[in-house]
PDB file of C-alpha atoms and ligand atoms in Angstrom:
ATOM      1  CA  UNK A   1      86.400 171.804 161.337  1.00 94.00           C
ATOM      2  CA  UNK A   2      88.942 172.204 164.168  1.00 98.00           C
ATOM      3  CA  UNK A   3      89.986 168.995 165.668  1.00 98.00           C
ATOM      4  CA  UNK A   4      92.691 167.550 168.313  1.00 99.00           C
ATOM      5  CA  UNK A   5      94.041 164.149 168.638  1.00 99.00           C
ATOM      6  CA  UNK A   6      94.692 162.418 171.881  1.00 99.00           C
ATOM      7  CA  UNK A   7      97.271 159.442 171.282  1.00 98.00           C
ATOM      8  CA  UNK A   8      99.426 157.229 172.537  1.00 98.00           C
ATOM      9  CA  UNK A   9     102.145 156.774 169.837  1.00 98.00           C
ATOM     10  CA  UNK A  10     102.245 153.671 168.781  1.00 95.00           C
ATOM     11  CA  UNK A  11     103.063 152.494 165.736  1.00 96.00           C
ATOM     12  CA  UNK A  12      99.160 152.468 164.584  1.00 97.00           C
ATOM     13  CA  UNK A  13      98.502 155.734 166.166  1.00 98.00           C
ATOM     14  CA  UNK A  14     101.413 156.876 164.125  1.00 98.00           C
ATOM     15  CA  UNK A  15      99.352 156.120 160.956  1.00 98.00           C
ATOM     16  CA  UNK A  16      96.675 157.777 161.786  1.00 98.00           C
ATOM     17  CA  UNK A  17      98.236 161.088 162.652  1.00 98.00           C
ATOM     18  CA  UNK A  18      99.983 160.432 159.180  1.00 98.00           C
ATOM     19  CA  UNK A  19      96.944 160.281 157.647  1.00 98.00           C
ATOM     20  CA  UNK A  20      95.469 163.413 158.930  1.00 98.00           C
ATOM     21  CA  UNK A  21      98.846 165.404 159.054  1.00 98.00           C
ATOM     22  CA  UNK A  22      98.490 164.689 154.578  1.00 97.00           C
ATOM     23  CA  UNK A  23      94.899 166.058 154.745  1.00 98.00           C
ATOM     24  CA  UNK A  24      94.349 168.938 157.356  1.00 98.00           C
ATOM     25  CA  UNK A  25      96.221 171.754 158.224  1.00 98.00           C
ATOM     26  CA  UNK A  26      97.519 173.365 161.248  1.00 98.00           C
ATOM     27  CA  UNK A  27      93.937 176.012 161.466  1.00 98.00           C
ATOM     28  CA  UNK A  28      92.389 172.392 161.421  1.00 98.00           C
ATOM     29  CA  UNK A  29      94.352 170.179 163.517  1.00 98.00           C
ATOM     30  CA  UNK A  30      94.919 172.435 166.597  1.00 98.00           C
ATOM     31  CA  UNK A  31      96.920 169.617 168.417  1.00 98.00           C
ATOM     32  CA  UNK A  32      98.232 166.777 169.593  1.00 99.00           C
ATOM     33  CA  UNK A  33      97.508 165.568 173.150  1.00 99.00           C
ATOM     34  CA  UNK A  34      99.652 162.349 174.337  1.00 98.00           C
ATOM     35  CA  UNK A  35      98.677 159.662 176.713  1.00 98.00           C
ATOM     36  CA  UNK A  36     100.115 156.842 178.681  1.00 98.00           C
ATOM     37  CA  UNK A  37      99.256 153.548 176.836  1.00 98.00           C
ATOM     38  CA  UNK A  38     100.750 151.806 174.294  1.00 97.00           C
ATOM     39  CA  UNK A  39     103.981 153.084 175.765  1.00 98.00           C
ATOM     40  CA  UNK A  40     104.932 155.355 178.628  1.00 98.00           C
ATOM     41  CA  UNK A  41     103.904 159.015 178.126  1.00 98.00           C
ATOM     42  CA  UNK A  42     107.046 159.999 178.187  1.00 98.00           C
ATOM     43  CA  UNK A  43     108.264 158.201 175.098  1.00 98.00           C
ATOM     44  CA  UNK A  44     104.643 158.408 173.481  1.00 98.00           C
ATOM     45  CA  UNK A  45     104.900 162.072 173.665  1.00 98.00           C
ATOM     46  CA  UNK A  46     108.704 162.422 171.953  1.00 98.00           C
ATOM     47  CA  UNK A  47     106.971 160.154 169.597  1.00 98.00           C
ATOM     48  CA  UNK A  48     104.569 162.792 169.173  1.00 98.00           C
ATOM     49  CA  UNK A  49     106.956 165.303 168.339  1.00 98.00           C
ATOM     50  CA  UNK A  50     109.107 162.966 165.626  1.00 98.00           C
ATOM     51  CA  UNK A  51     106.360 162.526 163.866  1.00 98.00           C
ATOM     52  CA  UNK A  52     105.707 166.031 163.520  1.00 98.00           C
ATOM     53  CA  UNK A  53     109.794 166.697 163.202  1.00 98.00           C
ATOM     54  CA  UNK A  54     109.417 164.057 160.007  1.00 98.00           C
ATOM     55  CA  UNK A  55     106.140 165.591 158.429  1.00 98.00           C
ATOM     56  CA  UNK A  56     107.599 169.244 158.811  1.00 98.00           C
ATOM     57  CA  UNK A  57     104.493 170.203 160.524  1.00 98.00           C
ATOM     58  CA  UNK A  58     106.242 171.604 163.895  1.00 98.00           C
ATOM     59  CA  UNK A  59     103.589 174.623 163.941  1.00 98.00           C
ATOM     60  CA  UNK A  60     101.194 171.832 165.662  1.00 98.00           C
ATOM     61  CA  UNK A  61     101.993 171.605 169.596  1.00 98.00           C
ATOM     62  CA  UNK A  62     101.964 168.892 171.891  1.00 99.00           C
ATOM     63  CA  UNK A  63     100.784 168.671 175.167  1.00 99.00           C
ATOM     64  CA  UNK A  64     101.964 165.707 176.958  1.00 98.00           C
ATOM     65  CA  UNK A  65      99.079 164.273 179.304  1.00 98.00           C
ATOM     66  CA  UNK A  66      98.356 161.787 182.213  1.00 98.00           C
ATOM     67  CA  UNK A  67     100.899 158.843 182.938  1.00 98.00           C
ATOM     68  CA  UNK A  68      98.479 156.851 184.698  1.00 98.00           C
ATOM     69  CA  UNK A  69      95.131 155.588 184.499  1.00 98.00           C
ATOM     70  CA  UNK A  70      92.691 157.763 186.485  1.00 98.00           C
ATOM     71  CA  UNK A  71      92.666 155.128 189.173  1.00 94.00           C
ATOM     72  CA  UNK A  72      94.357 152.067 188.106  1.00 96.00           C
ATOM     73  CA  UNK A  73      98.272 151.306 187.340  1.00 97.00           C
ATOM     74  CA  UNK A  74      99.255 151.710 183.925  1.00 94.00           C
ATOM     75  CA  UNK A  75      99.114 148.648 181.672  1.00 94.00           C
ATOM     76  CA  UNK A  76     101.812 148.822 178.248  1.00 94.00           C
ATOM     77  CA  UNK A  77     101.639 147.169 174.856  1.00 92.00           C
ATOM     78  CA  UNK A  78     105.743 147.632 174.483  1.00 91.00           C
ATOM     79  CA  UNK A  79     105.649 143.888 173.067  1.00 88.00           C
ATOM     80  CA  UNK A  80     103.501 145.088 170.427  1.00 88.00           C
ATOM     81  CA  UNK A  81     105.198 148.272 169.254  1.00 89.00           C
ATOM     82  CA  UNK A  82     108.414 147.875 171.152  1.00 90.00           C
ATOM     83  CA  UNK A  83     109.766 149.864 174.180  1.00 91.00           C
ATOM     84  CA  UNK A  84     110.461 153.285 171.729  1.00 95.00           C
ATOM     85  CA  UNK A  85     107.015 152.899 170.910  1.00 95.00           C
ATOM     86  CA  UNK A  86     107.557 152.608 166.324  1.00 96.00           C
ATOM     87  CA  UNK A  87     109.148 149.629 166.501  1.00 92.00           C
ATOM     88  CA  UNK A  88     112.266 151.047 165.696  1.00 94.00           C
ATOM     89  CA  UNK A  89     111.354 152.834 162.422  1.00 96.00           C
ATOM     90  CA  UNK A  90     113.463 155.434 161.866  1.00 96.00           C
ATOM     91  CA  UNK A  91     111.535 158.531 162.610  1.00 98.00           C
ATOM     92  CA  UNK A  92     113.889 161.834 163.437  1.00 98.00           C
ATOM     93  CA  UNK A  93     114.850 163.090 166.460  1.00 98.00           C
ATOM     94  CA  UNK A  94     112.452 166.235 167.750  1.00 98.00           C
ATOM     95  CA  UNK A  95     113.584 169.836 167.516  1.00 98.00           C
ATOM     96  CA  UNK A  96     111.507 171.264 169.715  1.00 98.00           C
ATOM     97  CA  UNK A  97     109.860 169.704 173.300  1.00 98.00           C
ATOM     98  CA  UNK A  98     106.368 169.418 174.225  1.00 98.00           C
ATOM     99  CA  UNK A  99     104.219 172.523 175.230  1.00 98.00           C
ATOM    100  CA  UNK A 100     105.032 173.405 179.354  1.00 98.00           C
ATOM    101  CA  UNK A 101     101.007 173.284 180.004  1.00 98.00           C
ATOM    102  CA  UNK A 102     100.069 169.441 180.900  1.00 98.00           C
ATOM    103  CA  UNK A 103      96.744 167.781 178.111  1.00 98.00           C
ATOM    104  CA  UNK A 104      94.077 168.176 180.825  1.00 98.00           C
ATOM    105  CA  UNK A 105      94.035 172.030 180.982  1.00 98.00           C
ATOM    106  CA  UNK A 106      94.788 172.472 177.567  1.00 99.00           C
ATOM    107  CA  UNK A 107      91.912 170.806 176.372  1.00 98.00           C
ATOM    108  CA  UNK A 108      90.099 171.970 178.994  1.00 98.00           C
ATOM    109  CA  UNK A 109      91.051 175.593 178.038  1.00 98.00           C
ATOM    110  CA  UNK A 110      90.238 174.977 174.626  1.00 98.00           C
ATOM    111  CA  UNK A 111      86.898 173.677 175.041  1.00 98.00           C
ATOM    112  CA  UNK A 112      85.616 176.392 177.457  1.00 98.00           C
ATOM    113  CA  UNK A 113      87.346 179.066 174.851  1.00 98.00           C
ATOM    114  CA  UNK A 114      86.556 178.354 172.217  1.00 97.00           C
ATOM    115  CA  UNK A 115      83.874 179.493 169.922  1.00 96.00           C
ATOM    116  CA  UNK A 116      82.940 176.571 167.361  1.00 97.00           C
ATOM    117  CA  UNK A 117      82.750 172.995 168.740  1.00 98.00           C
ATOM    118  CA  UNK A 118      85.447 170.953 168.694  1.00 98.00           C
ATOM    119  CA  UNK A 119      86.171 167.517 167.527  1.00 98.00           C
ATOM    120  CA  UNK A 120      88.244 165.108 169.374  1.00 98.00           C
ATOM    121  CA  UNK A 121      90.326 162.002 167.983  1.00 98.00           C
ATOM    122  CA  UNK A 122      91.237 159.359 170.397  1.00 98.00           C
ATOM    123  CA  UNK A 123      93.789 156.880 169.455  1.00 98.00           C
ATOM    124  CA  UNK A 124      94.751 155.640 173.013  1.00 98.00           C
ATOM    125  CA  UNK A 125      93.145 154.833 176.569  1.00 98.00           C
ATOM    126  CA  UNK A 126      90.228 157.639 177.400  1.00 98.00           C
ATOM    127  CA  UNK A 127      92.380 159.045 180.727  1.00 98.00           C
ATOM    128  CA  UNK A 128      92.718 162.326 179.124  1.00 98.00           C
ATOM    129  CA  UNK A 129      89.198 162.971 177.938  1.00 98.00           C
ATOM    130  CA  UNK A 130      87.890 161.253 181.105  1.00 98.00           C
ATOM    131  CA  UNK A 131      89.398 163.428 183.541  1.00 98.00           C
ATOM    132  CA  UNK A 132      88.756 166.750 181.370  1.00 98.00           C
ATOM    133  CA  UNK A 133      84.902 165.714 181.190  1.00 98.00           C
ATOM    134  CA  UNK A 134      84.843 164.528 184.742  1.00 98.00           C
ATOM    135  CA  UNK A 135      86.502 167.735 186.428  1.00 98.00           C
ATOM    136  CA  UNK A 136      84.075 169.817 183.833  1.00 98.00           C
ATOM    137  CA  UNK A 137      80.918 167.988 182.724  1.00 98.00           C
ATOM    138  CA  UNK A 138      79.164 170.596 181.098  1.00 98.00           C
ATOM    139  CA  UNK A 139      82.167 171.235 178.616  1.00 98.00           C
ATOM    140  CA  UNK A 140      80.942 167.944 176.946  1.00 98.00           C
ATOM    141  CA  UNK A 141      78.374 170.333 175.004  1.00 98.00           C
ATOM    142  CA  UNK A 142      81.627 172.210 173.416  1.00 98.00           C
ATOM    143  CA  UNK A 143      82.873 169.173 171.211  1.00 98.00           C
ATOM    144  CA  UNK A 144      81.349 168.484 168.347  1.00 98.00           C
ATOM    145  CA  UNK A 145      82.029 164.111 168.786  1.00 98.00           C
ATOM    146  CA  UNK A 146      84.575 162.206 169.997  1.00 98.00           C
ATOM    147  CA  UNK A 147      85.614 159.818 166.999  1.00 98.00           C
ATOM    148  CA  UNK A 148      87.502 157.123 169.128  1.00 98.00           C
ATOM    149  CA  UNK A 149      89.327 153.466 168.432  1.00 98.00           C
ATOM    150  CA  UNK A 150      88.451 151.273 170.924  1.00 98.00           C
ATOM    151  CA  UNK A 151      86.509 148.318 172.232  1.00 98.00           C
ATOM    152  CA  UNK A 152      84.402 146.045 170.236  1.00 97.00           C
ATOM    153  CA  UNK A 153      80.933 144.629 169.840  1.00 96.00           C
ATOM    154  CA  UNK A 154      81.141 140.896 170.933  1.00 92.00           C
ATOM    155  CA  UNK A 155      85.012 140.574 171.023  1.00 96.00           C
ATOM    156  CA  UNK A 156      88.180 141.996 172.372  1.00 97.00           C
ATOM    157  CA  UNK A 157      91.844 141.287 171.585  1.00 96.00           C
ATOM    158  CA  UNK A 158      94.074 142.069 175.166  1.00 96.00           C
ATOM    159  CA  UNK A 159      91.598 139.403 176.703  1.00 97.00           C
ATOM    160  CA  UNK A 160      88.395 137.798 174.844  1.00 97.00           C
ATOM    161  CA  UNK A 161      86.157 140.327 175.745  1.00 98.00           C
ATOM    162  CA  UNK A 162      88.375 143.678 176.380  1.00 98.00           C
ATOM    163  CA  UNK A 163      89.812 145.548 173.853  1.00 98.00           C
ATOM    164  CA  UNK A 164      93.515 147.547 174.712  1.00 98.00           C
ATOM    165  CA  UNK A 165      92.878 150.816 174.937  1.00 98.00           C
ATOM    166  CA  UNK A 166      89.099 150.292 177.286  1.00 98.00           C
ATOM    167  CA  UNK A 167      91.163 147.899 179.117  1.00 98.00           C
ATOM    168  CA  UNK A 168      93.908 150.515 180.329  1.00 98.00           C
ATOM    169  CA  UNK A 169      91.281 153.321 181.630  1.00 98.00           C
ATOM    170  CA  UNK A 170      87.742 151.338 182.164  1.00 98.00           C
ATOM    171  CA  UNK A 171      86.759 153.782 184.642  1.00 98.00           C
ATOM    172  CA  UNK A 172      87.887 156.703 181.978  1.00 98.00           C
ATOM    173  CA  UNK A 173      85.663 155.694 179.256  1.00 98.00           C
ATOM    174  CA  UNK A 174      82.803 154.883 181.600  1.00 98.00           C
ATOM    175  CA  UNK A 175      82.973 159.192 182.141  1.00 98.00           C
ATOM    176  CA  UNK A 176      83.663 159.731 178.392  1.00 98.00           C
ATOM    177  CA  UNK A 177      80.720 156.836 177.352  1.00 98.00           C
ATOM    178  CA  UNK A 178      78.074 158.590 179.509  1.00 98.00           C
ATOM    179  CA  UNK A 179      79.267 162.391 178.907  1.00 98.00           C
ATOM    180  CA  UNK A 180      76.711 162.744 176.673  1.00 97.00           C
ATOM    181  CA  UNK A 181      78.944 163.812 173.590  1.00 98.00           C
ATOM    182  CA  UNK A 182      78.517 162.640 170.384  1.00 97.00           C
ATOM    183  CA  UNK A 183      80.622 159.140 170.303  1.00 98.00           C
ATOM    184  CA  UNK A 184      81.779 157.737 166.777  1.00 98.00           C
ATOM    185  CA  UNK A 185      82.806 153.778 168.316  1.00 98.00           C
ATOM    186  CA  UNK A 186      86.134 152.180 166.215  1.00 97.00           C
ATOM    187  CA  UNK A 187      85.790 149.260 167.685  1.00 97.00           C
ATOM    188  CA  UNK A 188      87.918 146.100 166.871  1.00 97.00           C
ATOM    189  CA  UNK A 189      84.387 145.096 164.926  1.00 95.00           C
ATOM    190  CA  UNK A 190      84.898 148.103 162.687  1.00 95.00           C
ATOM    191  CA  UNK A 191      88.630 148.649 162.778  1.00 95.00           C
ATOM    192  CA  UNK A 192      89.097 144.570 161.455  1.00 93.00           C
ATOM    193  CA  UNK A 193      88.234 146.137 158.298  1.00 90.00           C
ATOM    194  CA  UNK A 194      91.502 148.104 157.588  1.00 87.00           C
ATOM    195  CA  UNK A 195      94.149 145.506 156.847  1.00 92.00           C
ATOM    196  CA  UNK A 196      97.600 146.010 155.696  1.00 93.00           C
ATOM    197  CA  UNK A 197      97.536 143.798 152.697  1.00 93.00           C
ATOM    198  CA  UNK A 198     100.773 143.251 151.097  1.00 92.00           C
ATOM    199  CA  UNK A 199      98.988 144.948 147.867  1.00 94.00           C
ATOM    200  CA  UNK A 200      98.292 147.710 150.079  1.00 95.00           C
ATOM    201  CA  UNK A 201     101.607 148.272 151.335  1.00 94.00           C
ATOM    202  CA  UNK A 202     103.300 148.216 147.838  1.00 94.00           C
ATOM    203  CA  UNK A 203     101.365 151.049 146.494  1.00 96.00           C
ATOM    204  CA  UNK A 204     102.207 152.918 149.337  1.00 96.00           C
ATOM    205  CA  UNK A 205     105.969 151.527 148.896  1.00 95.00           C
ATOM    206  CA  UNK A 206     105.532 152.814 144.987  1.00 96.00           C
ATOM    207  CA  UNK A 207     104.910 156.538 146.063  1.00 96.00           C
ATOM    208  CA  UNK A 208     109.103 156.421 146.591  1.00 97.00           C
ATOM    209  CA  UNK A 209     108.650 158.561 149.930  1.00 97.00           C
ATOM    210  CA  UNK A 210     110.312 158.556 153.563  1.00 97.00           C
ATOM    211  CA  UNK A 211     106.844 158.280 154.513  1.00 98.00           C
ATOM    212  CA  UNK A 212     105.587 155.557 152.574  1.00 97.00           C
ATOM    213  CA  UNK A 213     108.853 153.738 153.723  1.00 97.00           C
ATOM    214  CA  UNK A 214     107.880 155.095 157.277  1.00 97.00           C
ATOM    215  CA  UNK A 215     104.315 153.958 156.780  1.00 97.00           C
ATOM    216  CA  UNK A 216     104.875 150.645 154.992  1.00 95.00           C
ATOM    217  CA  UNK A 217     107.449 150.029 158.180  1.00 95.00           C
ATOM    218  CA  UNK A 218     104.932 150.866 161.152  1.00 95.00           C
ATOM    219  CA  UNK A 219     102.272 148.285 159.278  1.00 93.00           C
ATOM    220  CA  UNK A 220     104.490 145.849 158.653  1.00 87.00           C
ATOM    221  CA  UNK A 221     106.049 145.740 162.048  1.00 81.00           C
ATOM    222  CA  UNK A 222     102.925 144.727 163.617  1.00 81.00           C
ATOM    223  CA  UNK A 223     102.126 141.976 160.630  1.00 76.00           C
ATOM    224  CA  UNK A 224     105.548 140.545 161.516  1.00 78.00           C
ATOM    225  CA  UNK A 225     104.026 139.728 165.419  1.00 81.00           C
ATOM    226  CA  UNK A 226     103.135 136.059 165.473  1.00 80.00           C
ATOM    227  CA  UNK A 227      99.855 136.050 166.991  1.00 79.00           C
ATOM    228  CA  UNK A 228      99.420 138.427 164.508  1.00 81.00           C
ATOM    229  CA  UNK A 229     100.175 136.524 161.706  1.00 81.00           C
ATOM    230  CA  UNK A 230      98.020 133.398 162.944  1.00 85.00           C
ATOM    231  CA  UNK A 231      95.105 135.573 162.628  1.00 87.00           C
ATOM    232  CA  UNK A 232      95.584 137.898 160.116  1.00 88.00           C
ATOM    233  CA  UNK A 233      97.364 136.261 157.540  1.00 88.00           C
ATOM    234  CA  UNK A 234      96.935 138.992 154.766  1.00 90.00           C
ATOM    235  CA  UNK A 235      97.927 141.717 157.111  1.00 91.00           C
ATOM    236  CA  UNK A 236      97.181 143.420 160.859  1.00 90.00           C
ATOM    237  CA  UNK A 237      94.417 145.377 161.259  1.00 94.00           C
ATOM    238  CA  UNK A 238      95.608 149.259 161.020  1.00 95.00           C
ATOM    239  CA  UNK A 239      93.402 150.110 163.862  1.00 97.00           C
ATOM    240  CA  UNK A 240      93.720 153.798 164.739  1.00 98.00           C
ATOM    241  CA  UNK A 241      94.377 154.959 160.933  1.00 97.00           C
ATOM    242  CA  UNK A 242      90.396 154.418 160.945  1.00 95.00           C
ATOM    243  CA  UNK A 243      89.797 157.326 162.890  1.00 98.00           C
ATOM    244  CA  UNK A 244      91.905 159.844 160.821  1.00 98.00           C
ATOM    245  CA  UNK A 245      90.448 157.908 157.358  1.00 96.00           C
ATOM    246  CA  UNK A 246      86.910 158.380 158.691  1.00 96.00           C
ATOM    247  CA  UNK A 247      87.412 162.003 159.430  1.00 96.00           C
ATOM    248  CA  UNK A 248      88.783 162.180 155.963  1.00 97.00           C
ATOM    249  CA  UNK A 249      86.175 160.841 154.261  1.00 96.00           C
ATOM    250  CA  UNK A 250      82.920 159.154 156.486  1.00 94.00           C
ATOM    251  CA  UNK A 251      81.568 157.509 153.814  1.00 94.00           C
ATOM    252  CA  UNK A 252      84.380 154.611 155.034  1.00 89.00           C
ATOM    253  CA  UNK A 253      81.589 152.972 156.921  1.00 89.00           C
ATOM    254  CA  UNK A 254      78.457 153.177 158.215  1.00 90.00           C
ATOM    255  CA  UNK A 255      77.138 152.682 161.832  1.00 91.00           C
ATOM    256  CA  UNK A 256      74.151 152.420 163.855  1.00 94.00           C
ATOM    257  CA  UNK A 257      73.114 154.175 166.965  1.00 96.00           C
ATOM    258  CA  UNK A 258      73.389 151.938 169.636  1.00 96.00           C
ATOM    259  CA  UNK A 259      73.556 152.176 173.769  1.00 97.00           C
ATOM    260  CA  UNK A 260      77.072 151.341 175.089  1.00 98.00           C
ATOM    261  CA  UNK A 261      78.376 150.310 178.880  1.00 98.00           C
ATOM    262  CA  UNK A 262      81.625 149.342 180.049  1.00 98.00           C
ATOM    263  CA  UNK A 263      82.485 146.847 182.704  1.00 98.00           C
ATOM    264  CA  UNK A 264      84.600 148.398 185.546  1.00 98.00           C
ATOM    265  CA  UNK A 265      84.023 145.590 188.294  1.00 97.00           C
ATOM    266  CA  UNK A 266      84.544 142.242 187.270  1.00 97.00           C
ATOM    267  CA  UNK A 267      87.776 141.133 187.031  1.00 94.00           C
ATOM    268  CA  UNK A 268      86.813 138.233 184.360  1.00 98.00           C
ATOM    269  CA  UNK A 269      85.292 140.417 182.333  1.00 98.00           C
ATOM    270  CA  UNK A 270      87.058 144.317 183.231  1.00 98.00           C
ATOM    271  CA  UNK A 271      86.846 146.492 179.767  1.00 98.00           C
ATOM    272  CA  UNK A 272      84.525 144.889 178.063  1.00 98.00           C
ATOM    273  CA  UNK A 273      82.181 147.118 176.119  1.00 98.00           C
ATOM    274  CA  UNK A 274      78.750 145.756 175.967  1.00 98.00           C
ATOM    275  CA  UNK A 275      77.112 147.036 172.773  1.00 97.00           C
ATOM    276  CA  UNK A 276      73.298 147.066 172.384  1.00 97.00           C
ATOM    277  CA  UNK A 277      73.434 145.499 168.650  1.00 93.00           C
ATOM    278  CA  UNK A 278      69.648 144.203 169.713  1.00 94.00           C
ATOM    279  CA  UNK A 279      68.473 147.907 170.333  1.00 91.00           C
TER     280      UNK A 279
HETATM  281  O1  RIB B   1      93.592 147.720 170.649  1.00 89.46           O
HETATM  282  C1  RIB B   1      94.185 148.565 169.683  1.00 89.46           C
HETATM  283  C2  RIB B   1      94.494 149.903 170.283  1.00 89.46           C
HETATM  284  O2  RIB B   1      95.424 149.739 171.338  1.00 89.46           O
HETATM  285  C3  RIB B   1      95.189 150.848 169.285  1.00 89.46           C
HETATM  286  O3  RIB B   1      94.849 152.177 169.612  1.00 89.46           O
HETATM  287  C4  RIB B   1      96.633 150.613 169.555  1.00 89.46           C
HETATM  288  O4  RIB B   1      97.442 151.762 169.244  1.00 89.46           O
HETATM  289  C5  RIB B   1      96.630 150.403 171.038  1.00 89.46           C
HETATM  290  O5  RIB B   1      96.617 151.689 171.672  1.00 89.46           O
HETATM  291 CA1   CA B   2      96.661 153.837 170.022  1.00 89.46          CA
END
């Protein structure tokens, strides 16, 4: 299985890759591909490369992708995982830079070369996917799905309908949504489901690693936010890690095949994903 992830790192994102840095390796996860969201690309994308500079896994590239939404100006989350993007835990500096070629014509490279299907993680608003898929359409029949955290049936969390990462690039994952690629939905519904419980976070604490520290830091940063707390009083929801964990192993959860829009008009409701639950 040969897979990328797109991201915007992000102290949840940074789970995730975590998680799939410990289980696949670098014939498996070709890349990482960063995006403006959380934080600014820039800083997402040396987050990129700290991670990888603090797993030892600097074999696997990164291509740094689009600053802005495809047609909107760029929204942040810096009060959720501060303005260096890990809420200050202490991940190394990078010894190497980001690849010169930008996201969009790597992946688009790699989709039209290569010869198995490819998978594709996304962690962080759709910009990079959309614009690949909407410059080359047919290249949606070289990935294998798109696994991707983001938007919710019946709820969001940046307004009450609009989850984040939707709400950055609407008109993005309105190309990716009707592509016609496999989709595997994380949304808020599904991704509520992985909470950093204190119990949690001690056994990861007990492995007596950097990385559980680092891990057990990133997931407790984002319990520590207030409006956090007053909703999730056992823990925050770890919501990319459930991309990575269900590539790991899909028995995680189970879905159902449903139809999916996104609202790109109304400016009540902008984001929102309407899932068919009713079929
Ligand atoms: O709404 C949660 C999503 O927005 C996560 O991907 C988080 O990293 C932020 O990008
Ligand atoms: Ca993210």
């Amino acid at each position: 299985m040969k897979f990328i992830i797109d991201t915007d790192p992000g102290t949840d994102d940074a789970v995730a890759i975590l998680i799939a840095l410990a289980h696949f390796s670098d014939e498996e996860l070709l890349a990482l591909t960063t995006v403006a969201g959380n934080v600014k690309v820039d800083v997402g994308t040396r987050n990129a490369l700290r991670i990888l500079e603090h797993a030892n896994r600097n074999n696997i590239p990164v291509y740094k992708g689009e600053s802005t939404p495809l047609n909107r100006d760029l929204l942040t989350a810096e009060w959720v995982h501060g303005t260096d993007g890990l809420n200050g835990v202490g991940f190394p500096e990078p010894s190497k830079s980001e690849e010169t070629l930008g996201a969009v014509d790597y992946i688009t490279q790699l989709l039209k070369d290569s010869e198995e299907k490819i998978t594709i993680c996304v962690l962080g608003p759709m910009t990079n996917i959309g614009k690949v898929l909407s410059q080359n359409p047919e290249l949606s029949e070289k990935i294998e799905q798109i696994i991707f955290m983001g938007g919710g049936a019946g709820f969001g969390n940046h307004t009450p309908v609009a989850e984040f990462n939707i709400l950055v690039d609407p008109e993005a994952a309105k190309i990716v949504l009707n592509s016609g690629a496999k989709l595997v939905m994380m949304g808020l519904d599904v991704t509520h489901q992985a909470i950093s419980t204190k119990e949690r976070l001690n056994k990861i604490l007990e492995t007596d690693t950097v990385t559980g520290e680092h891990l057990v830091g990133l997931m407790g940063s984002l319990a520590e936010l207030d409006i956090v707390k007053e909703k999730f009083p056992d823990g925050t929801p770890v919501h990319d890690a459930f991309v990575t964990a269900y590539l790991v192993d899909n028995s995680l959860t189970k879905g159902e095949l449903t139809n999916v829009e996104v609202e790109v008009d109304s400016e009540l409701t902008l984001g929102q994903t309407v899932v068919d639950t009713n079929h």
